[in-house]
CSV table of C-alpha atoms and ligand atoms in Angstrom, one decimal:
chain,number,residue,atom,x,y,z
V,262,UNK,CA,0.0,0.0,0.0
V,263,UNK,CA,1.3,3.5,-0.9
V,264,UNK,CA,-0.1,6.7,0.5
V,265,UNK,CA,0.8,9.9,-1.3
V,266,UNK,CA,0.7,13.0,0.9
V,267,UNK,CA,2.6,16.2,1.4
V,268,UNK,CA,4.5,17.7,4.4
V,269,UNK,CA,1.8,20.3,5.0
V,270,UNK,CA,-1.2,18.4,3.6
V,271,UNK,CA,-4.1,18.6,6.1
V,272,UNK,CA,-6.0,16.0,4.1
V,273,UNK,CA,-3.0,13.8,3.6
V,274,UNK,CA,-2.4,13.9,7.3
V,275,UNK,CA,-6.0,12.7,7.9
V,276,UNK,CA,-5.5,9.7,5.7
V,277,UNK,CA,-2.1,8.9,7.2
V,278,UNK,CA,-3.4,9.1,10.8
V,279,UNK,CA,-6.3,6.7,9.9
V,280,UNK,CA,-3.9,4.2,8.3
V,281,UNK,CA,-1.7,4.3,11.4
V,282,UNK,CA,-4.7,3.9,13.7
V,283,UNK,CA,-5.6,0.8,11.7
V,284,UNK,CA,-2.0,-0.5,12.0
V,285,UNK,CA,-1.7,-1.0,8.3
V,286,UNK,CA,1.6,-1.4,6.7
V,287,UNK,CA,2.1,1.2,4.0
V,288,UNK,CA,4.7,3.3,2.3
V,289,UNK,CA,4.3,7.0,2.8
V,290,UNK,CA,5.3,8.9,-0.4
V,291,UNK,CA,5.7,12.6,0.4
V,292,UNK,CA,5.2,14.6,-2.8
V,293,UNK,CA,7.5,17.6,-3.2
V,294,UNK,CA,6.3,20.8,-1.6
V,295,UNK,CA,7.4,24.3,-2.2
V,296,UNK,CA,6.1,27.4,-0.6
V,297,UNK,CA,5.4,29.1,-3.9
V,298,UNK,CA,4.6,26.2,-6.2
V,299,UNK,CA,2.9,24.2,-3.5
V,300,UNK,CA,2.7,20.6,-4.8
V,301,UNK,CA,3.8,21.3,-8.3
V,302,UNK,CA,5.1,19.6,-10.4
V,303,UNK,CA,2.6,16.9,-9.4
V,304,UNK,CA,3.9,13.4,-8.8
V,305,UNK,CA,3.0,11.3,-11.9
V,306,UNK,CA,0.9,8.8,-9.9
V,307,UNK,CA,-1.1,11.7,-8.3
V,308,UNK,CA,-1.6,13.3,-11.7
V,309,UNK,CA,-2.7,10.0,-13.2
V,310,UNK,CA,-5.1,8.9,-10.4
V,311,UNK,CA,-6.6,12.2,-9.2
V,312,UNK,CA,-8.0,14.5,-11.9
V,313,UNK,CA,-7.9,17.3,-9.3
V,314,UNK,CA,-4.1,16.8,-9.0
V,315,UNK,CA,-4.4,16.7,-5.2
V,316,UNK,CA,-3.1,14.6,-2.4
V,317,UNK,CA,-3.9,12.3,-0.6
V,318,UNK,CA,-3.9,9.4,-3.1
V,319,UNK,CA,-3.9,5.8,-2.1
V,320,UNK,CA,-2.7,2.8,-4.1
V,321,UNK,CA,-3.3,-0.6,-2.7
V,322,UNK,CA,-1.8,-3.3,-4.8
V,323,UNK,CA,-1.9,-6.1,-2.2
V,324,UNK,CA,-5.1,-7.8,-3.3
V,325,UNK,CA,-6.1,-9.5,-6.5
V,326,UNK,CA,-7.3,-6.1,-7.8
V,327,UNK,CA,-5.3,-2.9,-7.5
V,328,UNK,CA,-7.3,-0.1,-5.8
V,329,UNK,CA,-6.3,3.5,-6.7
V,330,UNK,CA,-8.3,6.2,-5.0
V,331,UNK,CA,-8.1,9.8,-4.0
V,332,UNK,CA,-9.8,12.1,-1.4
V,333,UNK,CA,-9.3,11.7,2.3
V,334,UNK,CA,-12.9,10.8,3.1
V,335,UNK,CA,-12.9,8.2,0.3
V,336,UNK,CA,-9.7,6.8,1.8
V,337,UNK,CA,-11.3,6.7,5.3
V,338,UNK,CA,-14.2,4.6,3.9
V,339,UNK,CA,-11.8,2.2,2.1
V,340,UNK,CA,-9.6,1.7,5.1
V,341,UNK,CA,-12.7,1.0,7.3
V,342,UNK,CA,-13.9,-1.7,4.8
V,343,UNK,CA,-10.4,-3.1,4.5
V,344,UNK,CA,-9.6,-3.2,8.2
V,345,UNK,CA,-12.7,-3.0,10.3
V,346,UNK,CA,-10.8,-3.1,13.6
V,347,UNK,CA,-10.2,-0.8,15.4
V,348,UNK,CA,-13.5,0.7,14.2
V,349,UNK,CA,-13.2,4.4,13.4
V,350,UNK,CA,-16.8,5.0,12.7
V,351,UNK,CA,-19.2,4.6,15.6
V,352,UNK,CA,-21.3,1.4,15.9
V,353,UNK,CA,-24.9,2.6,15.5
V,354,UNK,CA,-26.3,3.7,12.2
V,355,UNK,CA,-27.5,7.0,13.6
V,356,UNK,CA,-24.1,7.7,15.3
V,357,UNK,CA,-22.3,6.9,12.1
V,358,UNK,CA,-24.5,9.3,10.2
V,359,UNK,CA,-23.8,12.1,12.7
V,360,UNK,CA,-20.0,11.3,12.6
V,361,UNK,CA,-19.9,11.4,8.8
V,362,UNK,CA,-21.8,14.7,8.9
V,363,UNK,CA,-19.4,16.2,11.3
V,364,UNK,CA,-16.4,15.0,9.3
V,365,UNK,CA,-17.9,16.8,6.3
V,366,UNK,CA,-18.6,19.9,8.3
V,367,UNK,CA,-15.0,20.1,9.4
V,368,UNK,CA,-13.6,19.5,5.9
V,369,UNK,CA,-16.0,21.8,4.0
V,370,UNK,CA,-17.5,24.3,6.5
V,371,UNK,CA,-14.9,25.0,9.1
V,372,UNK,CA,-12.0,24.6,6.7
V,373,UNK,CA,-13.7,27.0,4.3
V,374,UNK,CA,-13.3,29.7,7.0
V,375,UNK,CA,-9.7,28.7,7.6
V,376,UNK,CA,-9.0,28.9,3.9
V,377,UNK,CA,-10.2,32.5,3.9
V,378,UNK,CA,-7.6,33.2,6.6
V,379,UNK,CA,-4.9,31.8,4.4
V,380,UNK,CA,-5.4,34.7,2.0
V,381,UNK,CA,-5.8,37.3,4.8
V,382,UNK,CA,-2.6,36.7,6.7
V,383,UNK,CA,-1.5,40.3,6.0
V,384,UNK,CA,-4.9,41.7,6.9
V,385,UNK,CA,-5.9,40.0,10.1
V,386,UNK,CA,-7.6,43.2,11.2
V,387,UNK,CA,-9.9,43.3,8.2
V,388,UNK,CA,-13.6,42.7,8.4
V,389,UNK,CA,-13.2,39.6,6.3
V,390,UNK,CA,-10.6,38.1,8.7
V,391,UNK,CA,-12.6,39.0,11.8
V,392,UNK,CA,-15.7,37.4,10.2
V,393,UNK,CA,-13.8,34.2,9.4
V,394,UNK,CA,-12.4,34.1,13.0
V,395,UNK,CA,-15.9,34.7,14.4
V,396,UNK,CA,-17.3,31.9,12.2
V,397,UNK,CA,-14.6,29.5,13.5
V,398,UNK,CA,-15.3,30.5,17.1
V,399,UNK,CA,-19.0,29.8,16.6
V,400,UNK,CA,-18.1,26.4,15.2
V,401,UNK,CA,-15.9,25.7,18.2
V,402,UNK,CA,-18.8,26.4,20.5
V,403,UNK,CA,-20.8,23.8,18.7
V,404,UNK,CA,-18.0,21.3,19.1
V,405,UNK,CA,-17.8,22.2,22.8
V,406,UNK,CA,-21.5,21.4,23.2
V,407,UNK,CA,-20.9,17.9,21.7
V,408,UNK,CA,-18.3,17.2,24.4
V,409,UNK,CA,-20.6,17.9,27.3
V,410,UNK,CA,-21.3,14.2,27.9
V,411,UNK,CA,-18.8,12.4,25.7
V,412,UNK,CA,-15.0,12.1,25.3
V,413,UNK,CA,-15.0,12.3,21.6
V,414,UNK,CA,-17.0,14.3,19.1
V,415,UNK,CA,-19.1,11.5,17.8
V,416,UNK,CA,-19.1,9.3,20.9
V,417,UNK,CA,-16.2,6.9,20.4
V,418,UNK,CA,-12.9,8.1,18.8
V,419,UNK,CA,-13.7,8.4,15.1
V,420,UNK,CA,-12.7,9.8,11.7
V,421,UNK,CA,-14.7,12.9,12.8
V,422,UNK,CA,-12.1,13.5,15.5
V,423,UNK,CA,-9.2,13.1,13.1
V,424,UNK,CA,-10.8,15.5,10.6
V,425,UNK,CA,-11.6,18.1,13.3
V,426,UNK,CA,-8.2,17.8,14.9
V,427,UNK,CA,-6.4,18.4,11.6
V,428,UNK,CA,-8.5,21.4,10.7
V,429,UNK,CA,-7.9,22.9,14.1
V,430,UNK,CA,-4.1,22.6,13.5
V,431,UNK,CA,-4.5,24.8,10.4
V,432,UNK,CA,-7.0,27.1,12.1
V,433,UNK,CA,-4.5,27.7,14.9
V,434,UNK,CA,-1.7,28.3,12.5
V,435,UNK,CA,-3.7,30.8,10.5
V,436,UNK,CA,-5.1,32.9,13.4
V,437,UNK,CA,-8.3,31.2,14.7
V,438,UNK,CA,-6.9,29.5,17.8
V,439,UNK,CA,-8.8,27.7,20.5
V,440,UNK,CA,-9.3,29.7,23.6
V,441,UNK,CA,-10.3,29.0,27.2
V,442,UNK,CA,-13.9,29.8,26.0
V,443,UNK,CA,-14.1,26.1,24.9
V,444,UNK,CA,-12.3,24.2,27.7
V,445,UNK,CA,-13.7,20.8,26.8
V,446,UNK,CA,-12.5,21.3,23.3
V,447,UNK,CA,-9.1,22.2,24.5
V,448,UNK,CA,-9.0,19.0,26.7
V,449,UNK,CA,-10.2,17.0,23.7
V,450,UNK,CA,-7.4,18.4,21.6
V,451,UNK,CA,-4.9,17.2,24.1
V,452,UNK,CA,-6.5,13.8,24.3
V,453,UNK,CA,-6.5,13.4,20.5
V,454,UNK,CA,-3.0,14.9,20.1
V,455,UNK,CA,-1.6,12.3,22.6
V,456,UNK,CA,-2.6,9.4,20.4
V,457,UNK,CA,0.5,7.9,18.9
V,458,UNK,CA,-0.9,8.0,15.4
V,459,UNK,CA,-1.8,11.6,15.7
V,460,UNK,CA,1.5,12.6,17.4
V,461,UNK,CA,3.5,10.9,14.7
V,462,UNK,CA,1.9,12.7,11.9
V,463,UNK,CA,1.5,16.1,13.5
V,464,UNK,CA,5.0,15.9,15.0
V,465,UNK,CA,6.4,15.5,11.6
V,466,UNK,CA,4.4,18.4,10.4
V,467,UNK,CA,5.6,20.6,13.2
V,468,UNK,CA,9.2,19.7,12.5
V,469,UNK,CA,8.7,20.5,8.8
V,470,UNK,CA,7.4,23.9,9.7
V,471,UNK,CA,10.3,24.5,12.0
V,472,UNK,CA,12.7,23.4,9.3
V,473,UNK,CA,11.3,26.1,7.1
V,474,UNK,CA,11.5,28.7,9.9
V,475,UNK,CA,7.8,29.0,10.0
V,476,UNK,CA,5.8,29.4,13.2
V,477,UNK,CA,4.8,26.3,15.1
V,478,UNK,CA,1.7,26.6,17.3
V,479,UNK,CA,2.7,26.6,21.0
V,480,UNK,CA,0.7,23.5,21.8
V,481,UNK,CA,2.7,21.5,19.2
V,482,UNK,CA,6.2,22.8,20.1
V,483,UNK,CA,6.9,19.8,22.4
V,484,UNK,CA,7.3,17.9,19.1
V,485,UNK,CA,10.4,19.9,18.3
V,486,UNK,CA,12.3,18.6,21.3
V,487,UNK,CA,15.4,16.3,21.0
V,488,UNK,CA,13.3,13.4,22.4
V,489,UNK,CA,11.4,13.4,19.1
I,727,LIG,N1,-11.3,17.0,-0.5
I,727,LIG,C1,-9.9,16.6,-0.7
I,727,LIG,C2,-9.0,17.8,-0.6
I,727,LIG,C3,-7.6,17.5,-1.0
I,727,LIG,C4,-6.7,18.7,-1.0
I,727,LIG,O1,-7.1,19.9,-0.9
I,727,LIG,N2,-5.4,18.5,-1.0
I,727,LIG,C5,-4.4,19.5,-1.0
I,727,LIG,C6,-3.3,19.3,0.0
I,727,LIG,S1,-4.1,19.2,1.7
I,727,LIG,C7,-3.7,19.6,-2.3
I,727,LIG,O2,-3.2,18.6,-2.8
I,727,LIG,N3,-3.5,20.8,-2.9
I,727,LIG,C8,-2.7,21.0,-4.1
I,727,LIG,C9,-3.6,21.6,-5.2
I,727,LIG,O3,-4.8,21.8,-5.0
I,727,LIG,O4,-3.0,21.8,-6.2
I,727,LIG,C10,-9.6,15.5,0.3
I,727,LIG,O5,-10.3,15.3,1.3
I,727,LIG,O6,-8.6,14.8,0.1
């Protein structure tokens, strides 16, 4: 199995964390990343498999048929079918539906606000940046409410936690940090971040940022120590 990701790929990190949680043996192929050109030129396998030219892409050539897929959520579903244990979707149909919905909300609604901040880094006092930060804060309040009576966002630890965790890494980097206004969410972030699979992937991302002299969020700086 080969997983194509990039050193600052939020969506690649999601897929990598899931594969590690499933204890699958896979080769991680980090496509070149440049601050200006981003992921260009595209890796030939990425260009061939994903018409969008994006990572993550997964090739699984272990079975009778070769599976070649792209998109982190599609990869989640494939990994769950391939390796049902440990389960990363909740058990009940209703809880699964809620978890899938939350995963989508993190990827497409919360991240859409974070993406706006990518383009506003020199204008964080602007109305647009303030509005994006406010939308993120409102989203965090909704996550906080979910954690009132459960440890993880959809009950048991799930793909929804992985997706939210990774989006929050980028939100923190781009100026929409968690605050003490959502203490349960901050504790949840510690809990998820302490998982070996998450620490491995996010630690590598923190070290990559540091290697480029780019800021590393304070709560990830322990990954930069010599013990890592
Ligand atoms: N919905 C896709 C999004 C993938 C995506 O945006 N990938 C980024 C890296 S995190 C990428 O490859 N960007 C390069 C580009 O768009 O050219 C998923 O979940 O995998």
